[in-house]
Amino acid sequence: MAVSAAVLVLRALGVGDLLTAVPALRALRAGYPGDRLVLAAPESLRDLVELIDAVDELLPTPKLGELAWPGPPPRLAVNLHGSGPESIHDLLVADPAELLTHRHPDFPDVAGLEWRDDLHEVDRWCRLVEYHHLAADRSALTLPVPPGPSPAPDAVVVHPGAAFPARRWPPGRFATVVRDLAARGHRVVLTGSAAERDLAVSIAEAAGLGEDAVLAGRTGLAELAALVAGAALVVCGDTGVGHLATAFGTPSVLLFGPTPPRLWGPPPSARQHVVLWAGNVGDPHGEEPDGGLLLLGEERVLAATRSALEVRVAHG
């Protein structure tokens, strides 16, 4: 590998984190058309990374501190992970000819853009590549439909889990929504990780559905992506599944709290997404459901799902 042959990008996070970085990745691809763009991200994201036209290669990197750059120094290392200092250190170890990052006081000799907490995640990384004099299109979030078949074509996908309890709407409320959707003749499936399977089973049982409606723990990322891409509607909280709906243009009803949708929500111009938020800001890593999220009542969510499905039918 020649010194100028590669652009190394660090984003060793989750599904939603990856998808919000797609416009910045595409800007880097356009800015360095002759170089190999290598993304350092978890191996578990490979099926999704392969859908991103900007990325040439995935360098399996489970988390910070585990980036192992295998070749000669890259032409450019890009910190799309965070503000540092761990992410900056990881990229400096690769000895890049140039480093693009936000600045951090632990690295006073490393130039960079000032970090701001008030930016949408898509805007944050587009601003960083623009700081490097590259043009970025914040609307370039769409991915091609995955190659595999959906395990439940045209179903309503309900994803009740989230990384932290603060972002999890109560299971009983999800059960009410699932019951209503099923009563209206929609096929409903519940998704989640293997650890969330019991949660999904409990909701299905409370809603009167059989275990065949529970896909939690039974789909890999490729199947989940195909499921969302072919769904009639996605209902979920502030999770990676919501970002999959944005990537594939699938209508969604998104329950936000405690993080404002202006920081992590879909583009306002994407009218197929209904974003519900009570206006309260809290701790997204909290151990109890956020008070603002709990202000979203069942009737409001039911009305949003009915409206979204009616609009979809009206538009064919």
PDB file of N, CA and C in Angstrom, residues 161-218:
ATOM      1  N   GLY A 161     -37.111  -2.174  21.979  1.00  0.00           N
ATOM      2  CA  GLY A 161     -35.902  -2.024  22.784  1.00  0.00           C
ATOM      3  C   GLY A 161     -35.133  -0.757  22.461  1.00  0.00           C
ATOM      4  N   ALA A 162     -34.150  -0.470  23.285  1.00  0.00           N
ATOM      5  CA  ALA A 162     -33.214   0.635  23.086  1.00  0.00           C
ATOM      6  C   ALA A 162     -31.997   0.349  23.953  1.00  0.00           C
ATOM      7  N   ALA A 163     -30.905   1.042  23.667  1.00  0.00           N
ATOM      8  CA  ALA A 163     -29.653   0.753  24.357  1.00  0.00           C
ATOM      9  C   ALA A 163     -29.738   1.010  25.857  1.00  0.00           C
ATOM     10  N   PHE A 164     -30.539   2.002  26.261  1.00  0.00           N
ATOM     11  CA  PHE A 164     -30.645   2.350  27.684  1.00  0.00           C
ATOM     12  C   PHE A 164     -32.110   2.467  28.085  1.00  0.00           C
ATOM     13  N   PRO A 165     -32.427   2.135  29.341  1.00  0.00           N
ATOM     14  CA  PRO A 165     -33.817   2.208  29.798  1.00  0.00           C
ATOM     15  C   PRO A 165     -34.467   3.572  29.595  1.00  0.00           C
ATOM     16  N   ALA A 166     -33.685   4.632  29.635  1.00  0.00           N
ATOM     17  CA  ALA A 166     -34.241   5.978  29.478  1.00  0.00           C
ATOM     18  C   ALA A 166     -34.960   6.153  28.155  1.00  0.00           C
ATOM     19  N   ARG A 167     -34.584   5.361  27.150  1.00  0.00           N
ATOM     20  CA  ARG A 167     -35.169   5.504  25.816  1.00  0.00           C
ATOM     21  C   ARG A 167     -36.185   4.409  25.492  1.00  0.00           C
ATOM     22  N   ARG A 168     -36.597   3.644  26.494  1.00  0.00           N
ATOM     23  CA  ARG A 168     -37.520   2.530  26.250  1.00  0.00           C
ATOM     24  C   ARG A 168     -38.928   2.897  26.700  1.00  0.00           C
ATOM     25  N   TRP A 169     -39.830   3.024  25.754  1.00  0.00           N
ATOM     26  CA  TRP A 169     -41.249   3.235  26.059  1.00  0.00           C
ATOM     27  C   TRP A 169     -41.764   1.972  26.750  1.00  0.00           C
ATOM     28  N   PRO A 170     -42.686   2.076  27.708  1.00  0.00           N
ATOM     29  CA  PRO A 170     -43.115   0.906  28.488  1.00  0.00           C
ATOM     30  C   PRO A 170     -43.687  -0.226  27.633  1.00  0.00           C
ATOM     31  N   PRO A 171     -43.342  -1.473  27.953  1.00  0.00           N
ATOM     32  CA  PRO A 171     -43.821  -2.635  27.189  1.00  0.00           C
ATOM     33  C   PRO A 171     -45.350  -2.694  27.091  1.00  0.00           C
ATOM     34  N   GLY A 172     -46.051  -2.347  28.162  1.00  0.00           N
ATOM     35  CA  GLY A 172     -47.511  -2.392  28.123  1.00  0.00           C
ATOM     36  C   GLY A 172     -48.088  -1.449  27.089  1.00  0.00           C
ATOM     37  N   ARG A 173     -47.453  -0.329  26.901  1.00  0.00           N
ATOM     38  CA  ARG A 173     -47.921   0.629  25.892  1.00  0.00           C
ATOM     39  C   ARG A 173     -47.642   0.103  24.490  1.00  0.00           C
ATOM     40  N   PHE A 174     -46.474  -0.501  24.320  1.00  0.00           N
ATOM     41  CA  PHE A 174     -46.186  -1.119  23.021  1.00  0.00           C
ATOM     42  C   PHE A 174     -47.211  -2.214  22.718  1.00  0.00           C
ATOM     43  N   ALA A 175     -47.586  -2.986  23.726  1.00  0.00           N
ATOM     44  CA  ALA A 175     -48.565  -4.061  23.525  1.00  0.00           C
ATOM     45  C   ALA A 175     -49.897  -3.506  23.050  1.00  0.00           C
ATOM     46  N   THR A 176     -50.319  -2.364  23.595  1.00  0.00           N
ATOM     47  CA  THR A 176     -51.558  -1.737  23.155  1.00  0.00           C
ATOM     48  C   THR A 176     -51.491  -1.350  21.685  1.00  0.00           C
ATOM     49  N   VAL A 177     -50.363  -0.797  21.272  1.00  0.00           N
ATOM     50  CA  VAL A 177     -50.184  -0.399  19.873  1.00  0.00           C
ATOM     51  C   VAL A 177     -50.167  -1.625  18.962  1.00  0.00           C
ATOM     52  N   VAL A 178     -49.453  -2.665  19.375  1.00  0.00           N
ATOM     53  CA  VAL A 178     -49.378  -3.891  18.576  1.00  0.00           C
ATOM     54  C   VAL A 178     -50.767  -4.518  18.437  1.00  0.00           C
ATOM     55  N   ARG A 179     -51.505  -4.557  19.524  1.00  0.00           N
ATOM     56  CA  ARG A 179     -52.858  -5.134  19.498  1.00  0.00           C
ATOM     57  C   ARG A 179     -53.757  -4.370  18.515  1.00  0.00           C
ATOM     58  N   ASP A 180     -53.669  -3.050  18.544  1.00  0.00           N
ATOM     59  CA  ASP A 180     -54.479  -2.227  17.652  1.00  0.00           C
ATOM     60  C   ASP A 180     -54.105  -2.450  16.189  1.00  0.00           C
ATOM     61  N   LEU A 181     -52.806  -2.507  15.915  1.00  0.00           N
ATOM     62  CA  LEU A 181     -52.351  -2.727  14.534  1.00  0.00           C
ATOM     63  C   LEU A 181     -52.833  -4.078  14.011  1.00  0.00           C
ATOM     64  N   ALA A 182     -52.700  -5.106  14.840  1.00  0.00           N
ATOM     65  CA  ALA A 182     -53.133  -6.444  14.430  1.00  0.00           C
ATOM     66  C   ALA A 182     -54.649  -6.482  14.210  1.00  0.00           C
ATOM     67  N   ALA A 183     -55.406  -5.793  15.076  1.00  0.00           N
ATOM     68  CA  ALA A 183     -56.858  -5.765  14.940  1.00  0.00           C
ATOM     69  C   ALA A 183     -57.286  -5.074  13.652  1.00  0.00           C
ATOM     70  N   ARG A 184     -56.459  -4.203  13.142  1.00  0.00           N
ATOM     71  CA  ARG A 184     -56.752  -3.499  11.900  1.00  0.00           C
ATOM     72  C   ARG A 184     -56.280  -4.270  10.672  1.00  0.00           C
ATOM     73  N   GLY A 185     -55.808  -5.469  10.895  1.00  0.00           N
ATOM     74  CA  GLY A 185     -55.467  -6.344   9.776  1.00  0.00           C
ATOM     75  C   GLY A 185     -54.033  -6.294   9.315  1.00  0.00           C
ATOM     76  N   HIS A 186     -53.182  -5.628  10.074  1.00  0.00           N
ATOM     77  CA  HIS A 186     -51.778  -5.547   9.683  1.00  0.00           C
ATOM     78  C   HIS A 186     -50.983  -6.698  10.279  1.00  0.00           C
ATOM     79  N   ARG A 187     -50.060  -7.226   9.508  1.00  0.00           N
ATOM     80  CA  ARG A 187     -49.119  -8.180  10.069  1.00  0.00           C
ATOM     81  C   ARG A 187     -48.088  -7.404  10.879  1.00  0.00           C
ATOM     82  N   VAL A 188     -47.897  -7.780  12.126  1.00  0.00           N
ATOM     83  CA  VAL A 188     -46.957  -7.086  13.002  1.00  0.00           C
ATOM     84  C   VAL A 188     -45.864  -8.054  13.430  1.00  0.00           C
ATOM     85  N   VAL A 189     -44.619  -7.600  13.350  1.00  0.00           N
ATOM     86  CA  VAL A 189     -43.502  -8.391  13.859  1.00  0.00           C
ATOM     87  C   VAL A 189     -42.702  -7.537  14.827  1.00  0.00           C
ATOM     88  N   LEU A 190     -42.145  -8.195  15.839  1.00  0.00           N
ATOM     89  CA  LEU A 190     -41.358  -7.506  16.862  1.00  0.00           C
ATOM     90  C   LEU A 190     -39.897  -7.885  16.705  1.00  0.00           C
ATOM     91  N   THR A 191     -39.049  -6.880  16.660  1.00  0.00           N
ATOM     92  CA  THR A 191     -37.625  -7.103  16.456  1.00  0.00           C
ATOM     93  C   THR A 191     -36.834  -6.723  17.695  1.00  0.00           C
ATOM     94  N   GLY A 192     -35.582  -7.111  17.694  1.00  0.00           N
ATOM     95  CA  GLY A 192     -34.686  -6.808  18.804  1.00  0.00           C
ATOM     96  C   GLY A 192     -33.514  -7.768  18.794  1.00  0.00           C
ATOM     97  N   SER A 193     -32.613  -7.554  19.705  1.00  0.00           N
ATOM     98  CA  SER A 193     -31.459  -8.433  19.853  1.00  0.00           C
ATOM     99  C   SER A 193     -31.874  -9.698  20.590  1.00  0.00           C
ATOM    100  N   ALA A 194     -30.948 -10.646  20.698  1.00  0.00           N
ATOM    101  CA  ALA A 194     -31.228 -11.868  21.463  1.00  0.00           C
ATOM    102  C   ALA A 194     -31.538 -11.526  22.921  1.00  0.00           C
ATOM    103  N   ALA A 195     -30.864 -10.514  23.459  1.00  0.00           N
ATOM    104  CA  ALA A 195     -31.102 -10.109  24.841  1.00  0.00           C
ATOM    105  C   ALA A 195     -32.474  -9.478  25.029  1.00  0.00           C
ATOM    106  N   GLU A 196     -33.069  -9.013  23.930  1.00  0.00           N
ATOM    107  CA  GLU A 196     -34.382  -8.371  24.006  1.00  0.00           C
ATOM    108  C   GLU A 196     -35.523  -9.314  23.618  1.00  0.00           C
ATOM    109  N   ARG A 197     -35.197 -10.575  23.399  1.00  0.00           N
ATOM    110  CA  ARG A 197     -36.231 -11.503  22.955  1.00  0.00           C
ATOM    111  C   ARG A 197     -37.352 -11.663  23.994  1.00  0.00           C
ATOM    112  N   ASP A 198     -36.990 -11.772  25.258  1.00  0.00           N
ATOM    113  CA  ASP A 198     -38.022 -11.922  26.287  1.00  0.00           C
ATOM    114  C   ASP A 198     -38.957 -10.715  26.309  1.00  0.00           C
ATOM    115  N   LEU A 199     -38.395  -9.538  26.125  1.00  0.00           N
ATOM    116  CA  LEU A 199     -39.213  -8.325  26.057  1.00  0.00           C
ATOM    117  C   LEU A 199     -40.199  -8.417  24.895  1.00  0.00           C
ATOM    118  N   ALA A 200     -39.699  -8.820  23.732  1.00  0.00           N
ATOM    119  CA  ALA A 200     -40.557  -8.906  22.554  1.00  0.00           C
ATOM    120  C   ALA A 200     -41.634  -9.980  22.731  1.00  0.00           C
ATOM    121  N   VAL A 201     -41.265 -11.117  23.322  1.00  0.00           N
ATOM    122  CA  VAL A 201     -42.233 -12.193  23.558  1.00  0.00           C
ATOM    123  C   VAL A 201     -43.334 -11.716  24.504  1.00  0.00           C
ATOM    124  N   SER A 202     -42.953 -10.992  25.552  1.00  0.00           N
ATOM    125  CA  SER A 202     -43.951 -10.523  26.526  1.00  0.00           C
ATOM    126  C   SER A 202     -44.929  -9.557  25.871  1.00  0.00           C
ATOM    127  N   ILE A 203     -44.449  -8.718  24.972  1.00  0.00           N
ATOM    128  CA  ILE A 203     -45.327  -7.772  24.279  1.00  0.00           C
ATOM    129  C   ILE A 203     -46.253  -8.511  23.320  1.00  0.00           C
ATOM    130  N   ALA A 204     -45.697  -9.477  22.590  1.00  0.00           N
ATOM    131  CA  ALA A 204     -46.525 -10.261  21.667  1.00  0.00           C
ATOM    132  C   ALA A 204     -47.634 -10.988  22.422  1.00  0.00           C
ATOM    133  N   GLU A 205     -47.286 -11.608  23.542  1.00  0.00           N
ATOM    134  CA  GLU A 205     -48.287 -12.339  24.328  1.00  0.00           C
ATOM    135  C   GLU A 205     -49.366 -11.394  24.856  1.00  0.00           C
ATOM    136  N   ALA A 206     -48.954 -10.234  25.364  1.00  0.00           N
ATOM    137  CA  ALA A 206     -49.922  -9.274  25.892  1.00  0.00           C
ATOM    138  C   ALA A 206     -50.837  -8.736  24.799  1.00  0.00           C
ATOM    139  N   ALA A 207     -50.329  -8.711  23.562  1.00  0.00           N
ATOM    140  CA  ALA A 207     -51.119  -8.213  22.435  1.00  0.00           C
ATOM    141  C   ALA A 207     -51.936  -9.310  21.763  1.00  0.00           C
ATOM    142  N   GLY A 208     -51.778 -10.554  22.239  1.00  0.00           N
ATOM    143  CA  GLY A 208     -52.534 -11.658  21.670  1.00  0.00           C
ATOM    144  C   GLY A 208     -51.934 -12.252  20.416  1.00  0.00           C
ATOM    145  N   LEU A 209     -50.645 -12.020  20.199  1.00  0.00           N
ATOM    146  CA  LEU A 209     -49.967 -12.578  19.027  1.00  0.00           C
ATOM    147  C   LEU A 209     -49.160 -13.812  19.413  1.00  0.00           C
ATOM    148  N   GLY A 210     -48.942 -14.680  18.447  1.00  0.00           N
ATOM    149  CA  GLY A 210     -48.150 -15.876  18.678  1.00  0.00           C
ATOM    150  C   GLY A 210     -46.665 -15.586  18.594  1.00  0.00           C
ATOM    151  N   GLU A 211     -45.891 -16.586  18.966  1.00  0.00           N
ATOM    152  CA  GLU A 211     -44.435 -16.404  18.975  1.00  0.00           C
ATOM    153  C   GLU A 211     -43.869 -16.246  17.565  1.00  0.00           C
ATOM    154  N   ASP A 212     -44.648 -16.617  16.546  1.00  0.00           N
ATOM    155  CA  ASP A 212     -44.175 -16.427  15.177  1.00  0.00           C
ATOM    156  C   ASP A 212     -44.053 -14.950  14.816  1.00  0.00           C
ATOM    157  N   ALA A 213     -44.686 -14.074  15.617  1.00  0.00           N
ATOM    158  CA  ALA A 213     -44.567 -12.629  15.375  1.00  0.00           C
ATOM    159  C   ALA A 213     -43.280 -12.063  15.957  1.00  0.00           C
ATOM    160  N   VAL A 214     -42.555 -12.862  16.718  1.00  0.00           N
ATOM    161  CA  VAL A 214     -41.344 -12.382  17.386  1.00  0.00           C
ATOM    162  C   VAL A 214     -40.111 -12.757  16.560  1.00  0.00           C
ATOM    163  N   LEU A 215     -39.497 -11.740  15.978  1.00  0.00           N
ATOM    164  CA  LEU A 215     -38.259 -11.952  15.222  1.00  0.00           C
ATOM    165  C   LEU A 215     -37.033 -11.538  16.026  1.00  0.00           C
ATOM    166  N   ALA A 216     -37.236 -11.016  17.217  1.00  0.00           N
ATOM    167  CA  ALA A 216     -36.114 -10.616  18.067  1.00  0.00           C
ATOM    168  C   ALA A 216     -35.207 -11.811  18.333  1.00  0.00           C
ATOM    169  N   GLY A 217     -33.908 -11.615  18.117  1.00  0.00           N
ATOM    170  CA  GLY A 217     -32.937 -12.684  18.330  1.00  0.00           C
ATOM    171  C   GLY A 217     -32.861 -13.676  17.195  1.00  0.00           C
ATOM    172  N   ARG A 218     -33.664 -13.478  16.156  1.00  0.00           N
ATOM    173  CA  ARG A 218     -33.693 -14.437  15.045  1.00  0.00           C
ATOM    174  C   ARG A 218     -33.224 -13.832  13.730  1.00  0.00           C
TER     175      ARG A 218
END
